[in-house]
Short mmCIF file of C-alpha atoms in Angstrom, two decimals:
data_model
loop_
_atom_site.label_atom_id
_atom_site.label_comp_id
_atom_site.label_asym_id
_atom_site.label_seq_id
_atom_site.Cartn_x
_atom_site.Cartn_y
_atom_site.Cartn_z
CA UNK P 1 1.72 -23.80 11.67
CA UNK P 2 3.25 -23.09 15.05
CA UNK P 3 5.61 -20.15 15.43
CA UNK P 4 7.41 -19.72 18.75
CA UNK P 5 8.62 -16.26 19.81
CA UNK P 6 12.13 -16.51 21.29
CA UNK P 7 12.79 -12.85 22.08
CA UNK P 8 11.28 -9.40 21.72
CA UNK P 9 12.89 -6.00 22.28
CA UNK P 10 12.70 -2.33 21.38
CA UNK P 11 15.53 -1.09 19.14
CA UNK P 12 16.30 2.59 19.66
CA UNK P 13 18.42 4.93 17.52
CA UNK P 14 22.14 4.35 18.02
CA UNK P 15 22.75 8.07 18.61
CA UNK P 16 20.71 10.90 20.14
CA UNK P 17 18.11 12.27 17.70
CA UNK P 18 15.86 15.29 17.63
CA UNK P 19 13.04 15.04 20.18
CA UNK P 20 9.71 16.80 20.30
CA UNK P 21 6.29 17.10 18.59
CA UNK P 22 6.41 16.63 14.83
CA UNK P 23 3.53 18.00 12.74
CA UNK P 24 1.98 15.66 10.19
CA UNK P 25 0.56 16.79 6.89
CA UNK P 26 -3.10 16.34 6.02
CA UNK P 27 -2.10 13.61 3.54
CA UNK P 28 -0.57 11.62 6.43
CA UNK P 29 -3.83 11.53 8.35
CA UNK P 30 -6.41 10.35 5.81
CA UNK P 31 -7.07 6.91 4.42
CA UNK P 32 -5.28 3.98 6.03
CA UNK P 33 -4.15 4.68 9.58
CA UNK P 34 -2.99 1.18 10.40
CA UNK P 35 0.27 -0.64 9.64
CA UNK P 36 1.10 -2.11 6.23
CA UNK P 37 2.82 -5.53 6.31
CA UNK P 38 5.34 -7.06 3.90
CA UNK P 39 7.19 -10.38 4.08
CA UNK P 40 10.39 -11.66 2.44
CA UNK P 41 11.58 -15.28 2.26
CA UNK P 42 15.32 -16.09 2.23
CA UNK P 43 17.70 -19.05 2.21
CA UNK P 44 20.89 -17.67 3.81
CA UNK P 45 24.23 -19.40 3.55
CA UNK P 46 25.31 -21.45 6.57
CA UNK P 47 27.79 -18.86 7.85
CA UNK P 48 24.84 -16.64 8.79
CA UNK P 49 23.52 -19.33 11.13
CA UNK P 50 26.56 -19.63 13.41
CA UNK P 51 26.51 -18.17 16.95
CA UNK P 52 29.37 -15.82 16.09
CA UNK P 53 27.53 -14.25 13.18
CA UNK P 54 23.83 -14.35 14.07
CA UNK P 55 21.29 -12.67 11.85
CA UNK P 56 19.36 -11.20 14.76
CA UNK P 57 22.42 -9.43 16.20
CA UNK P 58 23.33 -8.02 12.79
CA UNK P 59 19.78 -6.83 12.14
CA UNK P 60 19.50 -5.23 15.56
CA UNK P 61 22.75 -3.33 15.11
CA UNK P 62 21.95 -2.03 11.62
CA UNK P 63 18.37 -1.18 12.57
CA UNK P 64 19.63 0.92 15.47
CA UNK P 65 21.97 2.81 13.14
CA UNK P 66 19.44 3.41 10.35
CA UNK P 67 16.96 4.83 12.86
CA UNK P 68 19.29 7.78 13.39
CA UNK P 69 18.53 9.45 10.03
CA UNK P 70 15.00 7.94 9.97
CA UNK P 71 14.25 8.93 13.56
CA UNK P 72 10.49 9.63 13.06
CA UNK P 73 9.97 5.84 12.81
CA UNK P 74 11.25 5.47 16.38
CA UNK P 75 8.57 7.81 17.73
CA UNK P 76 4.91 7.41 18.69
CA UNK P 77 1.63 8.91 17.53
CA UNK P 78 -0.85 10.81 19.67
CA UNK P 79 -4.39 12.07 19.07
CA UNK P 80 -5.27 15.74 18.77
CA UNK P 81 -8.72 17.32 18.66
CA UNK P 82 -10.94 16.41 15.72
CA UNK P 83 -9.36 12.99 15.13
CA UNK P 84 -6.14 14.55 13.93
CA UNK P 85 -2.76 13.06 14.75
CA UNK P 86 0.65 14.30 15.76
CA UNK P 87 3.97 12.46 15.84
CA UNK P 88 5.97 12.56 19.06
CA UNK P 89 9.63 12.04 18.21
CA UNK P 90 10.73 10.43 21.48
CA UNK P 91 13.11 7.69 20.28
CA UNK P 92 11.12 4.95 22.05
CA UNK P 93 12.14 2.62 19.26
CA UNK P 94 11.08 -0.07 16.80
CA UNK P 95 10.00 -3.48 18.03
CA UNK P 96 12.14 -6.44 16.91
CA UNK P 97 10.88 -10.01 17.33
CA UNK P 98 12.88 -13.23 16.93
CA UNK P 99 10.88 -16.40 16.32
CA UNK P 100 11.31 -20.01 15.24
CA UNK P 101 9.18 -22.37 13.15
CA UNK P 102 9.49 -26.10 12.48
CA UNK P 103 7.82 -25.95 9.07
CA UNK P 104 9.82 -26.11 5.85
CA UNK P 105 10.22 -22.91 3.90
CA UNK P 106 9.57 -24.64 0.57
CA UNK P 107 6.10 -25.59 1.76
CA UNK P 108 5.24 -21.93 2.05
CA UNK P 109 6.83 -20.42 -1.05
CA UNK P 110 5.07 -22.91 -3.29
CA UNK P 111 1.87 -21.10 -2.36
CA UNK P 112 2.44 -17.77 -4.07
CA UNK P 113 -0.68 -16.10 -2.67
CA UNK P 114 -0.57 -14.58 0.79
CA UNK P 115 -2.58 -16.85 3.06
CA UNK P 116 -3.29 -17.70 6.66
CA UNK P 117 -0.06 -19.74 6.54
CA UNK P 118 1.80 -16.43 6.58
CA UNK P 119 -0.22 -15.06 9.47
CA UNK P 120 2.12 -15.98 12.34
CA UNK P 121 5.16 -14.97 10.29
CA UNK P 122 4.03 -11.33 10.18
CA UNK P 123 4.01 -9.22 13.35
CA UNK P 124 0.60 -8.39 14.76
CA UNK P 125 -0.40 -4.96 16.02
CA UNK P 126 -2.69 -4.67 19.02
CA UNK P 127 -4.86 -1.67 18.23
CA UNK P 128 -6.63 -1.99 21.58
CA UNK P 129 -3.42 -0.59 23.06
CA UNK P 130 -3.40 3.21 23.42
CA UNK P 131 -1.94 4.70 20.27
CA UNK P 132 0.80 6.40 22.29
CA UNK P 133 2.18 2.93 23.12
CA UNK P 134 2.08 1.36 19.65
CA UNK P 135 5.45 1.13 17.81
CA UNK P 136 5.37 2.66 14.35
CA UNK P 137 7.31 -0.29 12.99
CA UNK P 138 7.46 -3.92 14.12
CA UNK P 139 9.95 -6.37 12.60
CA UNK P 140 9.85 -10.16 12.86
CA UNK P 141 12.66 -12.55 11.97
CA UNK P 142 11.51 -16.18 11.82
CA UNK P 143 14.06 -19.00 11.50
CA UNK P 144 13.07 -22.39 10.06
CA UNK P 145 14.58 -25.78 10.84
CA UNK P 146 15.61 -26.15 7.18
CA UNK P 147 17.85 -23.06 7.47
CA UNK P 148 15.50 -20.69 5.69
CA UNK P 149 14.21 -17.48 7.23
CA UNK P 150 11.45 -14.95 6.75
CA UNK P 151 11.93 -11.29 7.47
CA UNK P 152 8.71 -9.33 7.78
CA UNK P 153 7.73 -5.92 8.99
CA UNK P 154 4.70 -3.76 9.36
CA UNK P 155 5.03 0.03 9.13
CA UNK P 156 2.49 2.67 10.16
CA UNK P 157 0.95 4.21 7.08
CA UNK P 158 0.57 7.47 8.99
CA UNK P 159 4.34 7.90 8.97
CA UNK P 160 5.34 6.46 5.59
CA UNK P 161 3.75 5.70 2.23
CA UNK P 162 5.03 2.91 -0.02
CA UNK P 163 7.91 4.87 -1.56
CA UNK P 164 9.09 6.11 1.85
CA UNK P 165 8.86 2.63 3.37
CA UNK P 166 10.90 1.13 0.52
CA UNK P 167 13.52 3.88 0.91
CA UNK P 168 13.87 3.06 4.60
CA UNK P 169 14.07 -0.70 4.06
CA UNK P 170 16.60 -0.31 1.24
CA UNK P 171 18.87 1.83 3.42
CA UNK P 172 18.49 -0.61 6.32
CA UNK P 173 19.54 -3.47 4.03
CA UNK P 174 22.49 -1.40 2.81
CA UNK P 175 23.74 -0.83 6.37
CA UNK P 176 23.22 -4.50 7.20
CA UNK P 177 25.48 -5.41 4.26
CA UNK P 178 28.17 -3.17 5.74
CA UNK P 179 27.75 -0.33 3.25
CA UNK P 180 27.22 3.35 4.12
CA UNK P 181 23.89 5.15 3.91
CA UNK P 182 23.26 6.13 0.31
CA UNK P 183 20.56 8.83 0.52
CA UNK P 184 19.24 10.41 3.71
CA UNK P 185 15.49 11.01 3.95
CA UNK P 186 13.98 14.48 3.57
CA UNK P 187 11.93 14.87 6.75
CA UNK P 188 10.49 18.40 6.61
CA UNK P 189 6.77 17.96 5.98
CA UNK P 190 6.23 21.70 5.81
CA UNK P 191 6.68 21.34 2.05
CA UNK P 192 3.14 19.94 2.23
CA UNK P 193 2.16 22.67 4.71
CA UNK P 194 2.17 20.41 7.77
CA UNK P 195 1.05 22.20 10.91
CA UNK P 196 -0.12 25.33 9.09
CA UNK P 197 -3.63 26.69 9.79
CA UNK P 198 -6.20 26.91 6.99
CA UNK P 199 -5.72 30.13 5.02
CA UNK P 200 -8.03 29.68 2.05
CA UNK P 201 -10.90 27.62 0.70
CA UNK P 202 -10.33 24.82 -1.84
CA UNK P 203 -10.29 25.90 -5.48
CA UNK P 204 -11.85 22.66 -6.81
CA UNK P 205 -14.78 20.46 -5.90
CA UNK P 206 -13.33 17.38 -4.25
CA UNK P 207 -15.98 14.77 -4.89
CA UNK P 208 -13.42 12.05 -4.15
CA UNK P 209 -14.31 12.69 -0.51
CA UNK P 210 -18.02 12.10 -1.13
CA UNK P 211 -19.53 8.77 -0.03
CA UNK P 212 -18.91 5.97 -2.54
CA UNK P 213 -21.87 4.33 -4.31
CA UNK P 214 -23.91 1.59 -2.64
CA UNK P 215 -25.54 -1.31 -4.41
CA UNK P 216 -28.82 -0.28 -6.00
CA UNK P 217 -31.62 -0.51 -3.45
CA UNK P 218 -29.26 -0.37 -0.47
CA UNK P 219 -28.75 2.58 1.88
CA UNK P 220 -25.48 1.29 3.37
CA UNK P 221 -22.70 -1.23 2.70
CA UNK P 222 -23.14 -2.99 6.05
CA UNK P 223 -24.18 -6.33 4.52
CA UNK P 224 -21.37 -6.28 1.96
CA UNK P 225 -18.81 -5.65 4.70
CA UNK P 226 -19.88 -8.82 6.50
CA UNK P 227 -19.42 -11.17 3.55
CA UNK P 228 -16.49 -13.57 3.50
CA UNK P 229 -13.53 -12.58 1.33
CA UNK P 230 -10.55 -14.40 -0.12
CA UNK P 231 -7.24 -13.43 -1.72
CA UNK P 232 -5.62 -14.24 -5.04
CA UNK P 233 -2.27 -13.42 -6.62
CA UNK P 234 -2.90 -13.27 -10.36
CA UNK P 235 0.17 -13.31 -12.59
CA UNK P 236 0.36 -11.41 -15.85
CA UNK P 237 3.18 -12.34 -18.21
CA UNK P 238 4.96 -9.67 -20.22
CA UNK P 239 2.95 -10.85 -23.24
CA UNK P 240 -0.36 -10.52 -21.36
CA UNK P 241 0.55 -7.04 -20.12
CA UNK P 242 1.36 -5.92 -23.66
CA UNK P 243 -1.85 -7.54 -24.89
CA UNK P 244 -3.90 -5.48 -22.44
CA UNK P 245 -2.06 -2.28 -23.37
CA UNK P 246 -2.66 -2.97 -27.04
CA UNK P 247 -6.35 -3.64 -26.39
CA UNK P 248 -6.72 -0.38 -24.49
CA UNK P 249 -5.04 1.55 -27.32
CA UNK P 250 -6.33 -0.41 -30.33
CA UNK P 251 -9.74 1.19 -30.70
CA UNK P 252 -8.97 4.69 -29.55
CA UNK P 253 -11.68 7.20 -30.41
CA UNK P 254 -11.59 10.94 -30.91
CA UNK P 255 -12.00 11.24 -27.13
CA UNK P 256 -8.80 9.26 -26.57
CA UNK P 257 -6.35 12.08 -27.19
CA UNK P 258 -2.78 12.38 -26.02
CA UNK P 259 -0.27 9.71 -25.12
CA UNK P 260 -1.02 6.00 -25.30
CA UNK P 261 -2.57 4.40 -22.25
CA UNK P 262 -0.02 3.11 -19.74
CA UNK P 263 0.24 -0.34 -18.21
CA UNK P 264 -1.45 0.92 -15.07
CA UNK P 265 -4.33 2.58 -16.92
CA UNK P 266 -4.96 -0.52 -19.01
CA UNK P 267 -4.73 -2.99 -16.12
CA UNK P 268 -6.75 -0.83 -13.71
CA UNK P 269 -9.47 -0.50 -16.33
CA UNK P 270 -9.35 -4.25 -16.92
CA UNK P 271 -9.66 -5.00 -13.18
CA UNK P 272 -12.60 -2.59 -12.90
CA UNK P 273 -14.48 -4.17 -15.82
CA UNK P 274 -13.82 -7.71 -14.57
CA UNK P 275 -15.07 -6.82 -11.09
CA UNK P 276 -18.30 -5.43 -12.54
CA UNK P 277 -18.82 -8.64 -14.52
CA UNK P 278 -17.94 -10.95 -11.62
CA UNK P 279 -20.26 -9.10 -9.25
CA UNK P 280 -23.10 -9.33 -11.82
CA UNK P 281 -24.16 -5.73 -11.42
CA UNK P 282 -27.28 -4.30 -12.98
CA UNK P 283 -26.56 -2.16 -16.05
CA UNK P 284 -27.38 1.07 -14.21
CA UNK P 285 -25.28 0.25 -11.11
CA UNK P 286 -23.01 3.21 -10.20
CA UNK P 287 -19.44 2.11 -9.46
CA UNK P 288 -16.22 3.84 -8.52
CA UNK P 289 -12.55 3.01 -9.03
CA UNK P 290 -10.26 4.48 -6.37
CA UNK P 291 -6.82 5.40 -7.70
CA UNK P 292 -3.89 6.13 -5.37
CA UNK P 293 -1.69 8.88 -6.80
CA UNK P 294 1.90 9.72 -5.92
CA UNK P 295 2.09 13.53 -6.06
CA UNK P 296 5.84 14.01 -5.52
CA UNK P 297 6.41 15.08 -9.11
CA UNK P 298 3.00 16.66 -9.63
CA UNK P 299 3.36 19.55 -7.21
CA UNK P 300 5.36 22.65 -8.13
CA UNK P 301 8.08 22.79 -7.15
CA UNK P 302 8.38 18.99 -7.04
CA UNK P 303 8.95 17.42 -3.64
CA UNK P 304 12.49 16.24 -2.86
CA UNK P 305 12.92 12.74 -4.31
CA UNK P 306 13.44 11.17 -0.90
CA UNK P 307 10.59 12.99 0.84
CA UNK P 308 9.75 10.77 3.82
CA UNK P 309 6.06 10.72 4.64
CA UNK P 310 2.82 10.41 2.71
CA UNK P 311 2.83 12.13 -0.65
CA UNK P 312 -0.15 10.20 -1.98
CA UNK P 313 -3.83 10.98 -2.43
CA UNK P 314 -6.84 9.16 -3.80
CA UNK P 315 -8.79 10.20 -6.86
CA UNK P 316 -11.94 8.50 -8.06
CA UNK P 317 -13.12 7.39 -11.48
CA UNK P 318 -16.87 6.81 -11.75
CA UNK P 319 -19.18 5.12 -14.20
CA UNK P 320 -22.06 2.71 -14.69
CA UNK P 321 -21.22 -0.97 -14.56
CA UNK P 322 -23.26 -1.70 -17.68
CA UNK P 323 -21.43 0.94 -19.72
CA UNK P 324 -18.02 -0.27 -18.53
CA UNK P 325 -18.87 -3.83 -19.56
CA UNK P 326 -20.61 -2.96 -22.83
CA UNK P 327 -17.77 -0.77 -24.08
CA UNK P 328 -14.23 -1.82 -24.97
CA UNK P 329 -11.30 -1.58 -22.55
CA UNK P 330 -10.32 1.86 -23.84
CA UNK P 331 -13.55 3.26 -22.34
CA UNK P 332 -12.50 2.24 -18.81
CA UNK P 333 -8.87 3.24 -19.45
CA UNK P 334 -10.03 6.70 -20.54
CA UNK P 335 -11.95 7.16 -17.28
CA UNK P 336 -8.82 6.19 -15.36
CA UNK P 337 -6.74 8.65 -17.41
CA UNK P 338 -9.21 11.50 -16.88
CA UNK P 339 -9.07 11.02 -13.12
CA UNK P 340 -5.27 10.89 -13.06
CA UNK P 341 -4.94 13.99 -15.22
CA UNK P 342 -7.03 16.02 -12.77
CA UNK P 343 -4.15 15.84 -10.28
CA UNK P 344 -2.19 19.01 -10.95
CA UNK P 345 -0.19 21.02 -8.44
CA UNK P 346 -3.20 23.31 -7.97
CA UNK P 347 -5.43 20.31 -7.36
CA UNK P 348 -3.07 18.86 -4.72
CA UNK P 349 -2.97 22.15 -2.82
CA UNK P 350 -6.73 22.50 -3.15
CA UNK P 351 -7.05 19.03 -1.59
CA UNK P 352 -4.87 20.13 1.31
CA UNK P 353 -6.99 23.29 1.67
CA UNK P 354 -10.15 21.16 1.70
CA UNK P 355 -8.78 18.94 4.45
CA UNK P 356 -7.43 21.83 6.53
CA UNK P 357 -10.93 23.31 6.61
CA UNK P 358 -12.49 20.12 8.03
CA UNK P 359 -13.22 20.16 11.75
CA UNK P 360 -13.47 16.37 12.02
CA UNK P 361 -11.26 13.86 10.22
CA UNK P 362 -12.91 10.56 11.08
CA UNK P 363 -14.99 10.32 7.90
CA UNK P 364 -11.80 10.52 5.81
CA UNK P 365 -10.00 7.79 7.72
CA UNK P 366 -10.09 4.14 6.71
CA UNK P 367 -12.62 1.74 8.20
CA UNK P 368 -9.78 -0.32 9.65
CA UNK P 369 -8.42 2.73 11.42
CA UNK P 370 -7.43 2.61 15.04
CA UNK P 371 -10.18 4.69 16.55
CA UNK P 372 -13.31 4.68 14.40
CA UNK P 373 -15.45 2.54 12.13
CA UNK P 374 -17.06 5.16 9.93
CA UNK P 375 -14.41 5.59 7.23
CA UNK P 376 -14.64 4.62 3.56
CA UNK P 377 -15.23 1.05 2.38
CA UNK P 378 -13.90 0.16 -1.07
CA UNK P 379 -15.89 -3.05 -1.57
CA UNK P 380 -18.80 -4.00 -3.80
CA UNK P 381 -19.76 -2.14 -6.01
CA UNK P 382 -16.43 -0.29 -5.89
CA UNK P 383 -12.79 -1.27 -6.15
CA UNK P 384 -9.39 0.24 -5.37
CA UNK P 385 -6.29 -0.35 -7.48
CA UNK P 386 -2.91 0.63 -6.00
CA UNK P 387 0.26 0.47 -8.08
CA UNK P 388 3.61 -0.69 -6.69
CA UNK P 389 4.94 -1.18 -10.23
CA UNK P 390 7.68 1.42 -9.93
CA UNK P 391 8.82 0.53 -6.43
CA UNK P 392 12.10 -1.45 -6.12
CA UNK P 393 10.55 -4.20 -4.01
CA UNK P 394 12.63 -7.13 -5.27
CA UNK P 395 16.24 -8.24 -4.81
CA UNK P 396 16.38 -6.90 -1.27
CA UNK P 397 19.74 -8.14 -0.01
CA UNK P 398 20.63 -7.83 3.68
CA UNK P 399 23.91 -9.61 3.11
CA UNK P 400 22.68 -13.18 2.77
CA UNK P 401 21.48 -12.93 -0.84
CA UNK P 402 18.29 -11.79 -2.49
CA UNK P 403 14.91 -13.16 -1.48
CA UNK P 404 13.34 -16.23 -3.04
CA UNK P 405 9.89 -14.67 -2.64
CA UNK P 406 8.38 -11.34 -1.61
CA UNK P 407 4.71 -10.89 -0.81
CA UNK P 408 2.53 -8.10 0.53
CA UNK P 409 0.76 -8.82 3.78
CA UNK P 410 -2.73 -10.21 3.44
CA UNK P 411 -5.32 -7.87 2.01
CA UNK P 412 -8.43 -8.11 4.15
CA UNK P 413 -11.04 -5.87 2.58
CA UNK P 414 -13.29 -6.60 -0.38
CA UNK P 415 -12.18 -4.51 -3.35
CA UNK P 416 -8.56 -4.01 -2.28
CA UNK P 417 -6.10 -4.70 -5.09
CA UNK P 418 -2.44 -4.07 -5.71
CA UNK P 419 -0.32 -4.26 -8.87
CA UNK P 420 3.35 -5.09 -8.35
CA UNK P 421 6.27 -6.21 -10.49
CA UNK P 422 6.85 -9.91 -11.01
CA UNK P 423 9.50 -11.73 -8.99
CA UNK P 424 11.75 -12.62 -11.96
CA UNK P 425 12.41 -9.15 -13.36
CA UNK P 426 11.00 -10.13 -16.75
CA UNK P 427 8.46 -7.28 -17.04
CA UNK P 428 5.70 -9.54 -15.77
CA UNK P 429 3.26 -8.16 -13.19
CA UNK P 430 1.20 -9.58 -10.36
CA UNK P 431 -2.23 -8.42 -9.24
CA UNK P 432 -2.89 -9.09 -5.57
CA UNK P 433 -6.63 -8.96 -5.05
CA UNK P 434 -9.19 -9.39 -2.28
CA UNK P 435 -12.77 -10.12 -3.30
CA UNK P 436 -15.81 -11.80 -1.85
CA UNK P 437 -15.54 -15.58 -2.10
CA UNK P 438 -18.62 -15.77 -4.34
CA UNK P 439 -17.07 -13.35 -6.83
CA UNK P 440 -13.43 -14.42 -7.14
CA UNK P 441 -14.01 -17.52 -9.31
CA UNK P 442 -15.85 -15.46 -11.91
CA UNK P 443 -13.31 -12.64 -11.67
CA UNK P 444 -10.47 -15.02 -12.57
CA UNK P 445 -12.45 -16.29 -15.54
CA UNK P 446 -12.91 -12.80 -16.95
CA UNK P 447 -9.46 -11.58 -15.89
CA UNK P 448 -7.66 -14.09 -18.11
CA UNK P 449 -10.40 -14.80 -20.64
CA UNK P 450 -10.93 -11.19 -21.66
CA UNK P 451 -7.24 -10.73 -22.47
CA UNK P 452 -7.56 -12.99 -25.50
CA UNK P 453 -11.07 -11.96 -26.60
CA UNK P 454 -12.66 -8.73 -27.77
CA UNK P 455 -14.96 -8.55 -24.72
#
């Protein structure tokens, strides 16, 4: 599918903004250092396609204005000693691309899963470019001959986590519709001790930073990293979600104390068990589930609701594949719950203390990071499950109506998975998953089959 770029420019804040070095917190600089893509599909009314009222002009104007309160996104990153990063707020701007495509939009939205068909509709980031030159956000508007459009963007994960990115996009859409800014971002990262020197040792043992398990008999994951992967978008109806929750809570034991297991705990446990089955692990195979936690409400005092940055951290649930498969779903859900409950305010600050005391950061930065290839790999025998369930991703209206489809950018690493709300607002969910080609067929079989059985 050919996509032709018609124009490309840098959009700078509409008014002067604060300039200078901006300290990042430790939570900004671990995990994924690259950009996270998202794409929306629209069918605007014809009045948006006239020369007098062009979408690109409107987007450029509103983007310039929203970058005033969200000025860190217009800056650039730079490296410090020890693979740490700093943000230079210099108002260089966000890149905006206008493109055209002769394909029909309906041909794409019929394929719900992200695929190579989307590839040219999402802006690419050249990580061979010095980091000081890479925009923190790149936007691409693609117009189709049928009158449909896609609007996609990719945002540096160093600067914004999922909740912060959604806040920015929602306010951008609001300004594009001609409405005023609703809630300004809270930019002071000193609430997570950004820029402060280490003053104490961690209070807890942070084994989530230990190397993840390898396959039995292997001393590295090099071979697993080379294997071909594929992507699936697996829909769960409201009934199927409730079925999984009921299964996780049906045979609760004396160890299953407290509140009932949530949707996330049940589905994450289900994904973990299905992956173990699909990968055909030995009974004694160690396996980890990586859980991404939002800590905004877990620290004391809680972070401001619109804290703009990364307020997330990974925790790890561990087990043996054979025990996860042999036991009921509540066994896996309990391991997920135990890991989540470890994240108290003291634990978050202990994590920050742990990271502040590290001389080198590279081992804590994702394998797809800009500068190194020694970070963590979440593939076989492990899996990561991120939740976007609570994020208002749908019905994003820039003035030409809500989207007909929203999709995350392609996942490209074995073991990456994402849970997000269904498109129709009917309490259905979608699991976006990347697995090795040889495993996905079996995963689908267990993913749906185990919902209706006692396995």
